[in-house]
PDB file of C-alpha atoms in Angstrom:
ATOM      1  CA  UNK A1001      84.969  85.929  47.988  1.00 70.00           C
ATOM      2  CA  UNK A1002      82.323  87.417  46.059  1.00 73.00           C
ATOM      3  CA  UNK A1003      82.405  90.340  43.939  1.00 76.00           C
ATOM      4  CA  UNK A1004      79.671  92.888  42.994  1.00 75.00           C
ATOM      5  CA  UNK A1005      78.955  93.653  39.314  1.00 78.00           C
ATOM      6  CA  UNK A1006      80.481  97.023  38.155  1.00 80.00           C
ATOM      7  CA  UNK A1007      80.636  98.242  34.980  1.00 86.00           C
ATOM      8  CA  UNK A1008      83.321 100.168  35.554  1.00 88.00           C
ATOM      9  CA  UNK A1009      87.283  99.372  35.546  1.00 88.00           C
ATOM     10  CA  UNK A1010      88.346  98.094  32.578  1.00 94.00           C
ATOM     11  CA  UNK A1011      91.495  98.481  31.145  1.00 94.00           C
ATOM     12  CA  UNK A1012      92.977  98.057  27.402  1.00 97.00           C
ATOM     13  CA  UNK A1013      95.479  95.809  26.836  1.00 96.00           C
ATOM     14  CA  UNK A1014      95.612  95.822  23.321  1.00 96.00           C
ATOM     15  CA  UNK A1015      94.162  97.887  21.196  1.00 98.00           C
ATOM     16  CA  UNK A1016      90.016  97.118  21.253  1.00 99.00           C
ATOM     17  CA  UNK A1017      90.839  94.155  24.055  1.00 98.00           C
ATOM     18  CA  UNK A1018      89.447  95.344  27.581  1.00 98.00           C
ATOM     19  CA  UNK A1019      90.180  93.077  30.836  1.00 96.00           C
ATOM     20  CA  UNK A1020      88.929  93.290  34.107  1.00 94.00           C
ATOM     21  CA  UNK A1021      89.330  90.705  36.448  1.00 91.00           C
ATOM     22  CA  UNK A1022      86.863  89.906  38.411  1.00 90.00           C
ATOM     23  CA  UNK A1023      88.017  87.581  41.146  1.00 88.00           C
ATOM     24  CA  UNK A1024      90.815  85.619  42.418  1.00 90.00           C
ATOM     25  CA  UNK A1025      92.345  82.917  44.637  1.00 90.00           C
ATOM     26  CA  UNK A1026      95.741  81.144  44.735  1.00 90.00           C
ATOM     27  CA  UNK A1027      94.183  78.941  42.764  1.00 95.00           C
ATOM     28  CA  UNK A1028      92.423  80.137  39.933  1.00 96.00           C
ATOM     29  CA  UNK A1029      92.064  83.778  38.093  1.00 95.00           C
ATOM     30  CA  UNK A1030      88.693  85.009  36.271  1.00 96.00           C
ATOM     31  CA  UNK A1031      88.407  87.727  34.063  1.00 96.00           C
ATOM     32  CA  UNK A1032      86.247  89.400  31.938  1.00 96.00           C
ATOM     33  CA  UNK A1033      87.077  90.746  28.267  1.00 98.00           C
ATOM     34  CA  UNK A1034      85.232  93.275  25.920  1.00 98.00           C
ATOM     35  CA  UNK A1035      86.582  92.688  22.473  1.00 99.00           C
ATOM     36  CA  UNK A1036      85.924  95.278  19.994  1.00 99.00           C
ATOM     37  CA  UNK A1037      85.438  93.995  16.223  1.00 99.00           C
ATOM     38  CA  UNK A1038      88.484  93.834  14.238  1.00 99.00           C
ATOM     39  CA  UNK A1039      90.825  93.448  17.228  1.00 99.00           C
ATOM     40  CA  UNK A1040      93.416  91.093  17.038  1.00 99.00           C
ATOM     41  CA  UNK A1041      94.959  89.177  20.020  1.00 98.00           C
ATOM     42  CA  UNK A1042      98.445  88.566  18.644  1.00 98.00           C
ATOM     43  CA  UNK A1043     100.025  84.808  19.482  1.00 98.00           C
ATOM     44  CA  UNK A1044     101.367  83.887  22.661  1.00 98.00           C
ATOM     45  CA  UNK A1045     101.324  81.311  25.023  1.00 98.00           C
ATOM     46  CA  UNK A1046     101.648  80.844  28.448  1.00 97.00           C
ATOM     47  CA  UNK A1047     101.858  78.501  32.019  1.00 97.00           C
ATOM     48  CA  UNK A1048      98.519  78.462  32.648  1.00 98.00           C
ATOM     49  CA  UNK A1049      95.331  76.605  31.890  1.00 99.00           C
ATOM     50  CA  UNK A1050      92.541  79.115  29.880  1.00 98.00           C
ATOM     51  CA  UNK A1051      89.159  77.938  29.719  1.00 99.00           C
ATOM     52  CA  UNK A1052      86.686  80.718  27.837  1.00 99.00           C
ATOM     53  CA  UNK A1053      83.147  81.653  27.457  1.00 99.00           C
ATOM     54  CA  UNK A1054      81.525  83.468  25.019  1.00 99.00           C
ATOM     55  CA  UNK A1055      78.992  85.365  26.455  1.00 99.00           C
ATOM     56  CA  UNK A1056      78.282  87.722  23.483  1.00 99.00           C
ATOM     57  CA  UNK A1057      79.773  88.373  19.413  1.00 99.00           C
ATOM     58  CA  UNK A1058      81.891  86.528  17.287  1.00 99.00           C
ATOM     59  CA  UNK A1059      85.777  85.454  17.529  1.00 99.00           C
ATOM     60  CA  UNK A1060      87.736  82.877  15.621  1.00 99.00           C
ATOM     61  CA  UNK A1061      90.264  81.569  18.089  1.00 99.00           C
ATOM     62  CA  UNK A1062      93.055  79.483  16.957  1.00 99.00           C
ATOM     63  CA  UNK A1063      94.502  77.159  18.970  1.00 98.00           C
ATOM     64  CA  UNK A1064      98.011  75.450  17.307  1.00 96.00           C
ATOM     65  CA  UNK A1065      96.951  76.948  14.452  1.00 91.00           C
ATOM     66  CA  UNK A1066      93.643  74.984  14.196  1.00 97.00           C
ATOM     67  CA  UNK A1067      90.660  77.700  13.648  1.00 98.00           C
ATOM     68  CA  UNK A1068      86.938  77.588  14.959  1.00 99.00           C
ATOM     69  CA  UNK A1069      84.611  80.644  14.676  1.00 99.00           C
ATOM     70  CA  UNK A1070      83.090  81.028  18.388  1.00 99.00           C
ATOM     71  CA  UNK A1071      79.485  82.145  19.038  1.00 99.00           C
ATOM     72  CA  UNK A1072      77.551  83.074  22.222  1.00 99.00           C
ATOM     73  CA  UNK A1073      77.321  79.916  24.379  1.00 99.00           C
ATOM     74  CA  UNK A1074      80.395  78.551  22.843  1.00 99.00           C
ATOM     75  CA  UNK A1075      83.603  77.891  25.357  1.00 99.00           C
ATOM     76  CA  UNK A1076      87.112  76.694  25.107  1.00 99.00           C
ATOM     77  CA  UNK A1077      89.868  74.948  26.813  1.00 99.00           C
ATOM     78  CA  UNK A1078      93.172  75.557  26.045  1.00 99.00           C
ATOM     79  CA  UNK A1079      96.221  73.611  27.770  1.00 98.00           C
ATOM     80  CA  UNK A1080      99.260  75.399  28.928  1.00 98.00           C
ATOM     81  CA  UNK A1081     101.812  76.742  27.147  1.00 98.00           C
ATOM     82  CA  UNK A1082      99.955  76.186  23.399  1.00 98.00           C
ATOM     83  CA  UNK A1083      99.894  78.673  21.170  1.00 98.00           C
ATOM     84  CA  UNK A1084      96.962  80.563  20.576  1.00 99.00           C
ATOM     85  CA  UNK A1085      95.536  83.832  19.191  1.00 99.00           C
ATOM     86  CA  UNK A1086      92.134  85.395  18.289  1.00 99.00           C
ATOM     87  CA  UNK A1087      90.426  87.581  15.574  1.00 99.00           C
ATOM     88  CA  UNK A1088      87.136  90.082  16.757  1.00 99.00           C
ATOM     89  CA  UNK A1089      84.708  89.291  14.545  1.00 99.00           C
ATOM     90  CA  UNK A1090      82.195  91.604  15.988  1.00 99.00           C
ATOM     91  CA  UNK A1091      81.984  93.231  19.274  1.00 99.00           C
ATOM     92  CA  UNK A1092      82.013  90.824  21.726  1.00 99.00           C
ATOM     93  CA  UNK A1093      82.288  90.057  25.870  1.00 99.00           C
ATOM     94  CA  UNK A1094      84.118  86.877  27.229  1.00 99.00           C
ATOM     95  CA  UNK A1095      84.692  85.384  30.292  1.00 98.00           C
ATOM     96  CA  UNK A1096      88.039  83.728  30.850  1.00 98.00           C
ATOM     97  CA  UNK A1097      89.370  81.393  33.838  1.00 98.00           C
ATOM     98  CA  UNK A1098      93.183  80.916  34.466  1.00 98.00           C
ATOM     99  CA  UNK A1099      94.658  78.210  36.338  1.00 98.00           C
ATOM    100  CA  UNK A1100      96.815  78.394  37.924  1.00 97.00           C
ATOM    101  CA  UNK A1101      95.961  82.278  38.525  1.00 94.00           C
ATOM    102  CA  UNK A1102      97.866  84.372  36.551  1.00 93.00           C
ATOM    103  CA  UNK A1103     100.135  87.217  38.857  1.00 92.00           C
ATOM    104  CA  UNK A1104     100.261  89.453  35.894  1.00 91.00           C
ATOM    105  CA  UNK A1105      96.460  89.948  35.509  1.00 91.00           C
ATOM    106  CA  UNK A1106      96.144  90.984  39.355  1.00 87.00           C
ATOM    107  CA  UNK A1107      97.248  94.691  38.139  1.00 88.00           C
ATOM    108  CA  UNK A1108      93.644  94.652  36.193  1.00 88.00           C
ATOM    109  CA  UNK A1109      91.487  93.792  39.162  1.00 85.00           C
ATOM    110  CA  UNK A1110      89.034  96.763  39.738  1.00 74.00           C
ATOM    111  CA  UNK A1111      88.408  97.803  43.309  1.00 67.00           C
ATOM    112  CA  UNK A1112      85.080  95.763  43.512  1.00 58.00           C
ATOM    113  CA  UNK A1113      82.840  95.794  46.409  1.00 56.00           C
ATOM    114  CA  UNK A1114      83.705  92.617  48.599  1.00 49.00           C
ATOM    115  CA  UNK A1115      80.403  91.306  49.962  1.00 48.00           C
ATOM    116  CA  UNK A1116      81.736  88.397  52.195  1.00 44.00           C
ATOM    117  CA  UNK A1117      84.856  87.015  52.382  1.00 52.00           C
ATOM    118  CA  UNK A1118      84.063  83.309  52.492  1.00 51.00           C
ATOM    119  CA  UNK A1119      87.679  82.246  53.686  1.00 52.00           C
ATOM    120  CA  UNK A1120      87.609  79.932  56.669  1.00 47.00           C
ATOM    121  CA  UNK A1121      89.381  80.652  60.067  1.00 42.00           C
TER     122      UNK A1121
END
């Protein structure tokens, strides 16, 4: 599958966090985020496998309560079903990988311009 850029169809999830995902298999679940500065991603966990990277901005991302600011170029792995959360320290975009995919974040993929479907038959 591959998926044309858009910079259109994101949706807020929380207030000043924007998702869109931007592709998808059984597998494995990537989205993109636009954080706006002073957001706060509340703790939670979940069932999947979240790796992160910070494309642009600041965030301090706690992980079992162990804290590291993030800057551009920075990533993250974070093993399922640890606790985590996130401050916006300035306005910032991330990309995020799930895995397995997550069902719930399917609702937040953006009708994106399929180039070639790269399935085998």
């Amino acid at each position: 599958m591959f998926a044309k850029h858009s910079s259109e169809g994101y949706t807020e999830i929380i207030e000043g966090i924007r998702i869109k995902t931007l592709c998808y298999n059984d597998s494995v679940l990537m989205s993109e985020f636009l954080l706006e500065k002073g957001a706060i991603l509340p703790e939670h966990s979940h069932p999947n496998i979240q790796t992160g990277y910070l494309i642009r901005g600041s965030i301090r991302l706690y992980i079992n309560d162990i804290a590291r600011e993030l800057v551009p170029g920075d990533s993250w792995c974070i093993q399922k079903d640890l606790k985590h959360r996130a401050e916006i320290l300035e306005d910032s975009v991330a990309i995020e990988v799930f895995s397995p995919m997550r069902e719930d974040y399917l609702k937040y993929v953006y009708d994106f311009d399929i180039v070639n479907d790269s399935k085998e038959e």
